[in-house]
PDB file of C-alpha atoms in Angstrom:
ATOM      1  CA  UNK N   1     -32.225  10.498 -18.048  1.00  0.00           C
ATOM      2  CA  UNK N   2     -32.216  10.897 -14.337  1.00  0.00           C
ATOM      3  CA  UNK N   3     -29.038   9.758 -12.573  1.00  0.00           C
ATOM      4  CA  UNK N   4     -30.889   8.357  -9.645  1.00  0.00           C
ATOM      5  CA  UNK N   5     -32.927   6.128 -11.897  1.00  0.00           C
ATOM      6  CA  UNK N   6     -29.693   5.038 -13.645  1.00  0.00           C
ATOM      7  CA  UNK N   7     -28.448   3.940 -10.193  1.00  0.00           C
ATOM      8  CA  UNK N   8     -31.618   1.892  -9.720  1.00  0.00           C
ATOM      9  CA  UNK N   9     -31.045   0.155 -13.088  1.00  0.00           C
ATOM     10  CA  UNK N  10     -27.420  -0.516 -12.137  1.00  0.00           C
ATOM     11  CA  UNK N  11     -28.397  -2.070  -8.861  1.00  0.00           C
ATOM     12  CA  UNK N  12     -30.955  -4.254 -10.561  1.00  0.00           C
ATOM     13  CA  UNK N  13     -28.272  -5.511 -12.929  1.00  0.00           C
ATOM     14  CA  UNK N  14     -26.001  -6.284  -9.989  1.00  0.00           C
ATOM     15  CA  UNK N  15     -28.535  -7.836  -7.666  1.00  0.00           C
ATOM     16  CA  UNK N  16     -30.895  -9.666 -10.061  1.00  0.00           C
ATOM     17  CA  UNK N  17     -34.276  -8.944  -8.427  1.00  0.00           C
ATOM     18  CA  UNK N  18     -36.475  -6.006  -7.704  1.00  0.00           C
ATOM     19  CA  UNK N  19     -36.777  -7.096  -4.043  1.00  0.00           C
ATOM     20  CA  UNK N  20     -32.959  -7.181  -3.577  1.00  0.00           C
ATOM     21  CA  UNK N  21     -32.611  -3.863  -5.390  1.00  0.00           C
ATOM     22  CA  UNK N  22     -35.212  -2.266  -3.115  1.00  0.00           C
ATOM     23  CA  UNK N  23     -33.428  -3.563  -0.022  1.00  0.00           C
ATOM     24  CA  UNK N  24     -30.045  -2.259  -1.143  1.00  0.00           C
ATOM     25  CA  UNK N  25     -31.469   1.208  -1.883  1.00  0.00           C
ATOM     26  CA  UNK N  26     -33.846   1.392   1.106  1.00  0.00           C
ATOM     27  CA  UNK N  27     -36.866   1.669  -1.211  1.00  0.00           C
ATOM     28  CA  UNK N  28     -40.022  -0.341  -1.629  1.00  0.00           C
ATOM     29  CA  UNK N  29     -40.221  -2.768  -4.510  1.00  0.00           C
ATOM     30  CA  UNK N  30     -43.102  -0.784  -6.015  1.00  0.00           C
ATOM     31  CA  UNK N  31     -40.943   2.369  -5.964  1.00  0.00           C
ATOM     32  CA  UNK N  32     -38.137   0.549  -7.713  1.00  0.00           C
ATOM     33  CA  UNK N  33     -40.555  -0.776 -10.386  1.00  0.00           C
ATOM     34  CA  UNK N  34     -41.885   2.795 -10.835  1.00  0.00           C
ATOM     35  CA  UNK N  35     -38.404   4.277 -11.245  1.00  0.00           C
ATOM     36  CA  UNK N  36     -37.546   1.618 -13.830  1.00  0.00           C
ATOM     37  CA  UNK N  37     -40.800   2.304 -15.843  1.00  0.00           C
ATOM     38  CA  UNK N  38     -40.023   6.020 -15.904  1.00  0.00           C
ATOM     39  CA  UNK N  39     -36.431   5.335 -17.015  1.00  0.00           C
ATOM     40  CA  UNK N  40     -37.660   3.183 -19.838  1.00  0.00           C
ATOM     41  CA  UNK N  41     -39.898   6.053 -21.018  1.00  0.00           C
ATOM     42  CA  UNK N  42     -36.944   8.488 -20.771  1.00  0.00           C
ATOM     43  CA  UNK N  43     -34.788   6.158 -22.755  1.00  0.00           C
ATOM     44  CA  UNK N  44     -37.530   5.501 -25.418  1.00  0.00           C
ATOM     45  CA  UNK N  45     -36.826   1.775 -25.511  1.00  0.00           C
ATOM     46  CA  UNK N  46     -37.761  -1.339 -23.524  1.00  0.00           C
ATOM     47  CA  UNK N  47     -35.117  -1.913 -20.868  1.00  0.00           C
ATOM     48  CA  UNK N  48     -36.682  -4.907 -19.030  1.00  0.00           C
ATOM     49  CA  UNK N  49     -38.678  -7.947 -20.014  1.00  0.00           C
ATOM     50  CA  UNK N  50     -40.380 -10.683 -18.033  1.00  0.00           C
ATOM     51  CA  UNK N  51     -38.432 -13.879 -17.293  1.00  0.00           C
ATOM     52  CA  UNK N  52     -40.749 -16.130 -15.328  1.00  0.00           C
ATOM     53  CA  UNK N  53     -41.602 -14.270 -12.118  1.00  0.00           C
ATOM     54  CA  UNK N  54     -38.514 -12.035 -12.453  1.00  0.00           C
ATOM     55  CA  UNK N  55     -37.383  -9.272 -14.818  1.00  0.00           C
ATOM     56  CA  UNK N  56     -34.321  -9.407 -16.936  1.00  0.00           C
ATOM     57  CA  UNK N  57     -32.487  -6.739 -18.920  1.00  0.00           C
ATOM     58  CA  UNK N  58     -33.104  -6.497 -22.672  1.00  0.00           C
ATOM     59  CA  UNK N  59     -30.051  -5.841 -24.920  1.00  0.00           C
ATOM     60  CA  UNK N  60     -30.821  -2.166 -24.726  1.00  0.00           C
ATOM     61  CA  UNK N  61     -31.027  -2.431 -20.911  1.00  0.00           C
ATOM     62  CA  UNK N  62     -27.640  -4.157 -20.716  1.00  0.00           C
ATOM     63  CA  UNK N  63     -26.108  -1.429 -22.926  1.00  0.00           C
ATOM     64  CA  UNK N  64     -27.587   1.332 -20.754  1.00  0.00           C
ATOM     65  CA  UNK N  65     -26.196  -0.377 -17.573  1.00  0.00           C
ATOM     66  CA  UNK N  66     -22.667   0.001 -18.974  1.00  0.00           C
ATOM     67  CA  UNK N  67     -23.348   3.715 -19.604  1.00  0.00           C
ATOM     68  CA  UNK N  68     -24.861   3.984 -16.098  1.00  0.00           C
ATOM     69  CA  UNK N  69     -21.533   2.719 -14.754  1.00  0.00           C
ATOM     70  CA  UNK N  70     -19.850   5.663 -16.493  1.00  0.00           C
ATOM     71  CA  UNK N  71     -22.356   8.195 -15.182  1.00  0.00           C
ATOM     72  CA  UNK N  72     -22.162   6.903 -11.546  1.00  0.00           C
ATOM     73  CA  UNK N  73     -18.308   6.836 -11.746  1.00  0.00           C
ATOM     74  CA  UNK N  74     -18.276  10.452 -13.012  1.00  0.00           C
ATOM     75  CA  UNK N  75     -20.500  11.540 -10.155  1.00  0.00           C
ATOM     76  CA  UNK N  76     -18.264   9.740  -7.640  1.00  0.00           C
ATOM     77  CA  UNK N  77     -15.241  11.443  -9.127  1.00  0.00           C
ATOM     78  CA  UNK N  78     -16.891  14.827  -8.798  1.00  0.00           C
ATOM     79  CA  UNK N  79     -17.781  14.119  -5.165  1.00  0.00           C
ATOM     80  CA  UNK N  80     -14.168  13.134  -4.404  1.00  0.00           C
ATOM     81  CA  UNK N  81     -12.808  16.283  -6.018  1.00  0.00           C
ATOM     82  CA  UNK N  82     -15.246  18.514  -4.120  1.00  0.00           C
ATOM     83  CA  UNK N  83     -14.230  16.673  -0.920  1.00  0.00           C
ATOM     84  CA  UNK N  84     -10.588  17.387  -1.638  1.00  0.00           C
ATOM     85  CA  UNK N  85     -11.365  21.147  -2.097  1.00  0.00           C
ATOM     86  CA  UNK N  86     -13.141  21.123   1.275  1.00  0.00           C
ATOM     87  CA  UNK N  87      -9.938  19.788   2.832  1.00  0.00           C
ATOM     88  CA  UNK N  88     -11.736  16.653   4.151  1.00  0.00           C
ATOM     89  CA  UNK N  89     -10.520  13.052   3.771  1.00  0.00           C
ATOM     90  CA  UNK N  90     -10.403  11.932   0.194  1.00  0.00           C
ATOM     91  CA  UNK N  91     -13.130   9.347   0.800  1.00  0.00           C
ATOM     92  CA  UNK N  92     -14.135   5.886   1.869  1.00  0.00           C
ATOM     93  CA  UNK N  93     -13.144   2.811  -0.118  1.00  0.00           C
ATOM     94  CA  UNK N  94     -14.967  -0.490   0.500  1.00  0.00           C
ATOM     95  CA  UNK N  95     -12.585  -3.481  -0.034  1.00  0.00           C
ATOM     96  CA  UNK N  96     -13.446  -7.163  -0.048  1.00  0.00           C
ATOM     97  CA  UNK N  97     -10.609  -9.656   0.360  1.00  0.00           C
ATOM     98  CA  UNK N  98     -10.465 -13.478   0.487  1.00  0.00           C
ATOM     99  CA  UNK N  99      -9.255 -14.465   4.039  1.00  0.00           C
ATOM    100  CA  UNK N 100      -5.721 -15.662   3.317  1.00  0.00           C
ATOM    101  CA  UNK N 101      -5.098 -12.777   0.921  1.00  0.00           C
ATOM    102  CA  UNK N 102      -6.243 -10.434   3.657  1.00  0.00           C
ATOM    103  CA  UNK N 103      -3.804 -12.036   6.141  1.00  0.00           C
ATOM    104  CA  UNK N 104      -0.916 -11.535   3.616  1.00  0.00           C
ATOM    105  CA  UNK N 105      -1.669  -8.016   2.288  1.00  0.00           C
ATOM    106  CA  UNK N 106      -4.124  -6.189   4.485  1.00  0.00           C
ATOM    107  CA  UNK N 107      -1.810  -5.166   7.350  1.00  0.00           C
ATOM    108  CA  UNK N 108       0.743  -3.724   4.896  1.00  0.00           C
ATOM    109  CA  UNK N 109      -2.062  -2.008   2.934  1.00  0.00           C
ATOM    110  CA  UNK N 110      -3.364  -0.229   6.002  1.00  0.00           C
ATOM    111  CA  UNK N 111       0.158   0.818   7.014  1.00  0.00           C
ATOM    112  CA  UNK N 112       0.775   2.193   3.527  1.00  0.00           C
ATOM    113  CA  UNK N 113      -2.433   4.191   3.568  1.00  0.00           C
ATOM    114  CA  UNK N 114      -1.952   5.646   7.063  1.00  0.00           C
ATOM    115  CA  UNK N 115      -2.205   9.419   6.821  1.00  0.00           C
ATOM    116  CA  UNK N 116      -3.413   9.406   3.230  1.00  0.00           C
ATOM    117  CA  UNK N 117      -6.924  10.591   4.012  1.00  0.00           C
ATOM    118  CA  UNK N 118      -8.330   7.333   2.584  1.00  0.00           C
ATOM    119  CA  UNK N 119     -10.718   5.417   4.911  1.00  0.00           C
ATOM    120  CA  UNK N 120     -10.528   1.722   3.998  1.00  0.00           C
ATOM    121  CA  UNK N 121     -13.444  -0.355   5.083  1.00  0.00           C
ATOM    122  CA  UNK N 122     -12.318  -3.973   4.676  1.00  0.00           C
ATOM    123  CA  UNK N 123     -14.299  -7.185   4.932  1.00  0.00           C
ATOM    124  CA  UNK N 124     -13.441 -10.780   4.220  1.00  0.00           C
ATOM    125  CA  UNK N 125     -15.458 -12.590   1.517  1.00  0.00           C
ATOM    126  CA  UNK N 126     -14.579 -16.219   1.036  1.00  0.00           C
ATOM    127  CA  UNK N 127     -16.094 -16.602  -2.457  1.00  0.00           C
ATOM    128  CA  UNK N 128     -14.570 -17.780  -5.833  1.00  0.00           C
ATOM    129  CA  UNK N 129     -13.582 -15.424  -8.625  1.00  0.00           C
ATOM    130  CA  UNK N 130     -16.920 -16.072 -10.318  1.00  0.00           C
ATOM    131  CA  UNK N 131     -18.675 -14.092  -7.584  1.00  0.00           C
ATOM    132  CA  UNK N 132     -16.759 -10.835  -8.403  1.00  0.00           C
ATOM    133  CA  UNK N 133     -19.576  -9.159 -10.370  1.00  0.00           C
ATOM    134  CA  UNK N 134     -21.963  -9.734  -7.484  1.00  0.00           C
ATOM    135  CA  UNK N 135     -19.449  -8.477  -4.886  1.00  0.00           C
ATOM    136  CA  UNK N 136     -18.879  -5.255  -6.881  1.00  0.00           C
ATOM    137  CA  UNK N 137     -22.494  -4.307  -6.011  1.00  0.00           C
ATOM    138  CA  UNK N 138     -21.334  -3.678  -2.466  1.00  0.00           C
ATOM    139  CA  UNK N 139     -17.507  -2.986  -2.758  1.00  0.00           C
ATOM    140  CA  UNK N 140     -15.251  -0.602  -4.665  1.00  0.00           C
ATOM    141  CA  UNK N 141     -12.359  -3.009  -4.843  1.00  0.00           C
ATOM    142  CA  UNK N 142     -12.404  -6.840  -4.649  1.00  0.00           C
ATOM    143  CA  UNK N 143      -9.254  -8.858  -4.042  1.00  0.00           C
ATOM    144  CA  UNK N 144      -9.923 -12.297  -5.409  1.00  0.00           C
ATOM    145  CA  UNK N 145      -7.885 -15.313  -6.514  1.00  0.00           C
ATOM    146  CA  UNK N 146      -8.053 -17.915  -9.292  1.00  0.00           C
ATOM    147  CA  UNK N 147      -6.114 -20.818 -10.645  1.00  0.00           C
ATOM    148  CA  UNK N 148      -3.354 -19.481 -12.947  1.00  0.00           C
ATOM    149  CA  UNK N 149      -4.794 -21.415 -15.898  1.00  0.00           C
ATOM    150  CA  UNK N 150      -8.254 -19.990 -15.432  1.00  0.00           C
ATOM    151  CA  UNK N 151      -9.307 -16.904 -17.442  1.00  0.00           C
ATOM    152  CA  UNK N 152      -9.206 -13.470 -15.890  1.00  0.00           C
ATOM    153  CA  UNK N 153     -12.360 -12.066 -14.237  1.00  0.00           C
ATOM    154  CA  UNK N 154     -12.535  -9.100 -16.694  1.00  0.00           C
ATOM    155  CA  UNK N 155     -15.801  -8.400 -18.522  1.00  0.00           C
ATOM    156  CA  UNK N 156     -17.410  -5.181 -19.946  1.00  0.00           C
ATOM    157  CA  UNK N 157     -18.307  -4.150 -16.395  1.00  0.00           C
ATOM    158  CA  UNK N 158     -15.349  -5.547 -14.520  1.00  0.00           C
ATOM    159  CA  UNK N 159     -11.665  -4.608 -14.743  1.00  0.00           C
ATOM    160  CA  UNK N 160      -9.461  -7.350 -13.270  1.00  0.00           C
ATOM    161  CA  UNK N 161      -5.730  -6.745 -12.808  1.00  0.00           C
ATOM    162  CA  UNK N 162      -3.314  -9.541 -12.041  1.00  0.00           C
ATOM    163  CA  UNK N 163      -1.576  -8.528  -8.802  1.00  0.00           C
ATOM    164  CA  UNK N 164       0.805 -11.417  -8.003  1.00  0.00           C
ATOM    165  CA  UNK N 165       1.400 -15.129  -8.471  1.00  0.00           C
ATOM    166  CA  UNK N 166       1.541 -17.435  -5.410  1.00  0.00           C
ATOM    167  CA  UNK N 167       2.685 -21.027  -5.751  1.00  0.00           C
ATOM    168  CA  UNK N 168       0.550 -23.764  -4.264  1.00  0.00           C
ATOM    169  CA  UNK N 169       2.582 -26.374  -2.300  1.00  0.00           C
ATOM    170  CA  UNK N 170       1.909 -29.821  -0.911  1.00  0.00           C
ATOM    171  CA  UNK N 171       1.862 -30.114   2.828  1.00  0.00           C
ATOM    172  CA  UNK N 172       2.470 -33.453   4.501  1.00  0.00           C
ATOM    173  CA  UNK N 173       2.409 -34.670   8.165  1.00  0.00           C
ATOM    174  CA  UNK N 174       5.775 -35.139   9.858  1.00  0.00           C
ATOM    175  CA  UNK N 175       7.238 -38.549   9.244  1.00  0.00           C
ATOM    176  CA  UNK N 176       5.359 -39.029   5.901  1.00  0.00           C
ATOM    177  CA  UNK N 177       7.304 -41.278   3.495  1.00  0.00           C
ATOM    178  CA  UNK N 178       7.633 -38.469   0.958  1.00  0.00           C
ATOM    179  CA  UNK N 179       8.682 -35.818   3.475  1.00  0.00           C
ATOM    180  CA  UNK N 180      12.392 -36.139   2.761  1.00  0.00           C
ATOM    181  CA  UNK N 181      12.136 -35.293  -0.965  1.00  0.00           C
ATOM    182  CA  UNK N 182      12.909 -31.933  -2.518  1.00  0.00           C
ATOM    183  CA  UNK N 183       9.685 -32.044  -4.565  1.00  0.00           C
ATOM    184  CA  UNK N 184       6.848 -34.504  -5.118  1.00  0.00           C
ATOM    185  CA  UNK N 185       5.512 -35.792  -8.448  1.00  0.00           C
ATOM    186  CA  UNK N 186       1.707 -36.176  -8.813  1.00  0.00           C
ATOM    187  CA  UNK N 187       1.980 -39.907  -9.532  1.00  0.00           C
ATOM    188  CA  UNK N 188       3.442 -40.356  -5.994  1.00  0.00           C
ATOM    189  CA  UNK N 189       0.196 -39.076  -4.504  1.00  0.00           C
ATOM    190  CA  UNK N 190      -2.323 -41.439  -6.090  1.00  0.00           C
ATOM    191  CA  UNK N 191      -3.112 -43.265  -2.868  1.00  0.00           C
ATOM    192  CA  UNK N 192      -3.314 -40.334  -0.462  1.00  0.00           C
ATOM    193  CA  UNK N 193      -6.239 -39.162   1.633  1.00  0.00           C
ATOM    194  CA  UNK N 194      -6.766 -35.474   0.697  1.00  0.00           C
ATOM    195  CA  UNK N 195      -8.031 -32.572   2.788  1.00  0.00           C
ATOM    196  CA  UNK N 196      -9.171 -29.928   0.304  1.00  0.00           C
ATOM    197  CA  UNK N 197     -11.256 -26.729   0.046  1.00  0.00           C
ATOM    198  CA  UNK N 198     -14.665 -26.360  -1.566  1.00  0.00           C
ATOM    199  CA  UNK N 199     -14.907 -26.680  -5.333  1.00  0.00           C
ATOM    200  CA  UNK N 200     -14.387 -23.540  -7.391  1.00  0.00           C
ATOM    201  CA  UNK N 201     -11.349 -22.379  -5.474  1.00  0.00           C
ATOM    202  CA  UNK N 202      -7.737 -22.351  -6.906  1.00  0.00           C
ATOM    203  CA  UNK N 203      -6.464 -24.977  -4.414  1.00  0.00           C
ATOM    204  CA  UNK N 204      -9.149 -27.500  -5.556  1.00  0.00           C
ATOM    205  CA  UNK N 205      -8.472 -26.640  -9.143  1.00  0.00           C
ATOM    206  CA  UNK N 206      -4.816 -27.665  -8.688  1.00  0.00           C
ATOM    207  CA  UNK N 207      -5.923 -30.887  -7.048  1.00  0.00           C
ATOM    208  CA  UNK N 208      -7.934 -31.653 -10.115  1.00  0.00           C
ATOM    209  CA  UNK N 209      -4.799 -31.155 -12.134  1.00  0.00           C
ATOM    210  CA  UNK N 210      -3.051 -33.616  -9.945  1.00  0.00           C
ATOM    211  CA  UNK N 211      -5.916 -36.083 -10.680  1.00  0.00           C
ATOM    212  CA  UNK N 212      -5.524 -35.507 -14.442  1.00  0.00           C
ATOM    213  CA  UNK N 213      -1.840 -36.177 -14.234  1.00  0.00           C
ATOM    214  CA  UNK N 214      -2.240 -39.418 -12.259  1.00  0.00           C
ATOM    215  CA  UNK N 215      -5.449 -40.629 -13.881  1.00  0.00           C
ATOM    216  CA  UNK N 216      -6.732 -41.345 -10.381  1.00  0.00           C
ATOM    217  CA  UNK N 217      -9.660 -39.492  -8.767  1.00  0.00           C
ATOM    218  CA  UNK N 218      -8.392 -38.077  -5.449  1.00  0.00           C
ATOM    219  CA  UNK N 219      -9.853 -39.514  -2.296  1.00  0.00           C
ATOM    220  CA  UNK N 220     -11.024 -36.320  -0.590  1.00  0.00           C
ATOM    221  CA  UNK N 221     -11.978 -37.054   3.041  1.00  0.00           C
ATOM    222  CA  UNK N 222     -12.770 -33.425   4.063  1.00  0.00           C
ATOM    223  CA  UNK N 223     -13.464 -30.067   2.501  1.00  0.00           C
ATOM    224  CA  UNK N 224     -12.599 -27.098   4.695  1.00  0.00           C
ATOM    225  CA  UNK N 225     -11.856 -23.521   3.561  1.00  0.00           C
ATOM    226  CA  UNK N 226      -9.992 -22.519   6.646  1.00  0.00           C
ATOM    227  CA  UNK N 227      -6.296 -23.019   5.908  1.00  0.00           C
ATOM    228  CA  UNK N 228      -5.394 -22.970   9.634  1.00  0.00           C
ATOM    229  CA  UNK N 229      -7.748 -25.935  10.268  1.00  0.00           C
ATOM    230  CA  UNK N 230      -6.288 -27.807   7.279  1.00  0.00           C
ATOM    231  CA  UNK N 231      -2.812 -27.383   8.649  1.00  0.00           C
ATOM    232  CA  UNK N 232      -3.810 -28.796  11.998  1.00  0.00           C
ATOM    233  CA  UNK N 233      -5.471 -31.743  10.393  1.00  0.00           C
ATOM    234  CA  UNK N 234      -2.450 -32.518   8.236  1.00  0.00           C
ATOM    235  CA  UNK N 235      -0.150 -32.084  11.280  1.00  0.00           C
ATOM    236  CA  UNK N 236      -2.283 -34.625  13.099  1.00  0.00           C
ATOM    237  CA  UNK N 237      -1.831 -37.187  10.354  1.00  0.00           C
ATOM    238  CA  UNK N 238      -5.394 -37.068   8.992  1.00  0.00           C
ATOM    239  CA  UNK N 239      -4.394 -36.590   5.367  1.00  0.00           C
ATOM    240  CA  UNK N 240      -2.346 -34.429   3.000  1.00  0.00           C
ATOM    241  CA  UNK N 241      -3.332 -31.137   1.424  1.00  0.00           C
ATOM    242  CA  UNK N 242      -2.437 -28.387  -1.048  1.00  0.00           C
ATOM    243  CA  UNK N 243      -2.023 -24.926   0.417  1.00  0.00           C
ATOM    244  CA  UNK N 244      -0.965 -21.525  -0.970  1.00  0.00           C
ATOM    245  CA  UNK N 245       2.663 -20.992  -0.143  1.00  0.00           C
ATOM    246  CA  UNK N 246       2.367 -17.805   2.020  1.00  0.00           C
ATOM    247  CA  UNK N 247      -0.601 -19.231   3.883  1.00  0.00           C
ATOM    248  CA  UNK N 248       1.368 -22.006   5.570  1.00  0.00           C
ATOM    249  CA  UNK N 249       2.173 -20.993   9.159  1.00  0.00           C
ATOM    250  CA  UNK N 250       2.619 -24.312  10.959  1.00  0.00           C
ATOM    251  CA  UNK N 251       6.193 -25.413  11.739  1.00  0.00           C
ATOM    252  CA  UNK N 252       4.986 -28.999  12.243  1.00  0.00           C
ATOM    253  CA  UNK N 253       3.864 -29.829   8.656  1.00  0.00           C
ATOM    254  CA  UNK N 254       6.293 -30.513   5.810  1.00  0.00           C
ATOM    255  CA  UNK N 255       5.896 -28.119   2.891  1.00  0.00           C
ATOM    256  CA  UNK N 256       7.080 -29.289  -0.522  1.00  0.00           C
ATOM    257  CA  UNK N 257       6.594 -28.003  -4.151  1.00  0.00           C
ATOM    258  CA  UNK N 258       4.818 -30.135  -6.733  1.00  0.00           C
ATOM    259  CA  UNK N 259       6.829 -31.241  -9.695  1.00  0.00           C
ATOM    260  CA  UNK N 260       5.391 -31.328 -13.212  1.00  0.00           C
ATOM    261  CA  UNK N 261       2.166 -29.427 -12.494  1.00  0.00           C
ATOM    262  CA  UNK N 262       1.390 -25.764 -12.909  1.00  0.00           C
ATOM    263  CA  UNK N 263       0.414 -25.159  -9.307  1.00  0.00           C
ATOM    264  CA  UNK N 264      -0.252 -21.548  -8.387  1.00  0.00           C
ATOM    265  CA  UNK N 265      -3.002 -19.036  -7.853  1.00  0.00           C
ATOM    266  CA  UNK N 266      -3.241 -15.544  -9.211  1.00  0.00           C
ATOM    267  CA  UNK N 267      -4.281 -12.606  -6.962  1.00  0.00           C
ATOM    268  CA  UNK N 268      -6.582 -10.256  -8.902  1.00  0.00           C
ATOM    269  CA  UNK N 269      -7.742  -6.753  -8.095  1.00  0.00           C
ATOM    270  CA  UNK N 270     -11.229  -6.288  -9.480  1.00  0.00           C
ATOM    271  CA  UNK N 271     -13.274  -3.080  -9.762  1.00  0.00           C
ATOM    272  CA  UNK N 272     -15.598  -1.257 -12.129  1.00  0.00           C
ATOM    273  CA  UNK N 273     -13.808   0.027 -15.259  1.00  0.00           C
ATOM    274  CA  UNK N 274     -14.030   3.692 -14.273  1.00  0.00           C
ATOM    275  CA  UNK N 275     -13.084   3.239 -10.649  1.00  0.00           C
ATOM    276  CA  UNK N 276      -9.420   4.072 -11.353  1.00  0.00           C
ATOM    277  CA  UNK N 277     -10.446   7.615 -11.988  1.00  0.00           C
ATOM    278  CA  UNK N 278     -11.737   8.063  -8.385  1.00  0.00           C
ATOM    279  CA  UNK N 279      -8.743   9.377  -6.421  1.00  0.00           C
ATOM    280  CA  UNK N 280      -9.367   7.341  -3.253  1.00  0.00           C
ATOM    281  CA  UNK N 281      -9.798   4.091  -5.137  1.00  0.00           C
ATOM    282  CA  UNK N 282      -6.698   4.773  -7.282  1.00  0.00           C
ATOM    283  CA  UNK N 283      -4.734   5.346  -4.054  1.00  0.00           C
ATOM    284  CA  UNK N 284      -5.872   2.014  -2.652  1.00  0.00           C
ATOM    285  CA  UNK N 285      -5.062   0.164  -5.920  1.00  0.00           C
ATOM    286  CA  UNK N 286      -1.522   1.523  -5.910  1.00  0.00           C
ATOM    287  CA  UNK N 287      -1.064   0.582  -2.293  1.00  0.00           C
ATOM    288  CA  UNK N 288      -2.075  -2.966  -3.123  1.00  0.00           C
ATOM    289  CA  UNK N 289       0.530  -3.014  -5.909  1.00  0.00           C
ATOM    290  CA  UNK N 290       3.270  -1.679  -3.669  1.00  0.00           C
ATOM    291  CA  UNK N 291       2.502  -4.215  -0.873  1.00  0.00           C
ATOM    292  CA  UNK N 292       2.333  -7.117  -3.322  1.00  0.00           C
ATOM    293  CA  UNK N 293       5.686  -6.138  -4.877  1.00  0.00           C
ATOM    294  CA  UNK N 294       7.288  -6.336  -1.381  1.00  0.00           C
ATOM    295  CA  UNK N 295       5.849  -9.845  -0.974  1.00  0.00           C
ATOM    296  CA  UNK N 296       7.204 -10.959  -4.346  1.00  0.00           C
ATOM    297  CA  UNK N 297      10.621  -9.547  -3.566  1.00  0.00           C
TER     298      UNK N 297
END
């Protein structure tokens, strides 16, 4: 089986449609379809089947995608090794990070990699952990976050490594009646106006835990994913909020832990299972671990 056609199959699995695959590979949709037909003949089994107006992978197709990951990873390792023999930089690593995680870890990551020969191309992606498989179509490493009670993002095609735990705290406006306490119980928050993030993110998951503890559906007046904006709104007295501990920068708001609720998010490093064998990617993963360890300490 031709490696180029295996890459086409892999892209289709990641992107879902022939049109999106063609765009990603700078091919025409008809060329993509032709490559997939040839690959099916090479494999001797049916790899795709109609699903309405789209195509979906058969069981055999899904199994071959996993093997295609191995083949592509092996080719990438070989390219990295040849690059090292030529004395050139060890390679480019594309990294996606959620914004507050980028603010906390990315500066230290870049400092740690300076002079390593690894070129990190970083981009912020404000998506929940469920989007990791899609993001890995365009990135080598994805830094994501999830509620600590949620399952890891691992799957047959995704390796997810827990990097660090970050508590989620309550933030209150100055002068709030609860501001003088050492911690706040969920039942004390039943009547508050909440400023939260969009559903599917760890902060909102913790808010749902508060609702379960109080038996009262929270009155969410705004949903904004920018933590800096949330801080300003809380400081102005427009509501209370939950924020990740290291993301709080305002000296105006009052920051308190929640009592009686598991309130934290887990940072995860996600990549393809064979990515650790690519020297440049392995270097970036270790740098992430080192920077996160300093934050924990």
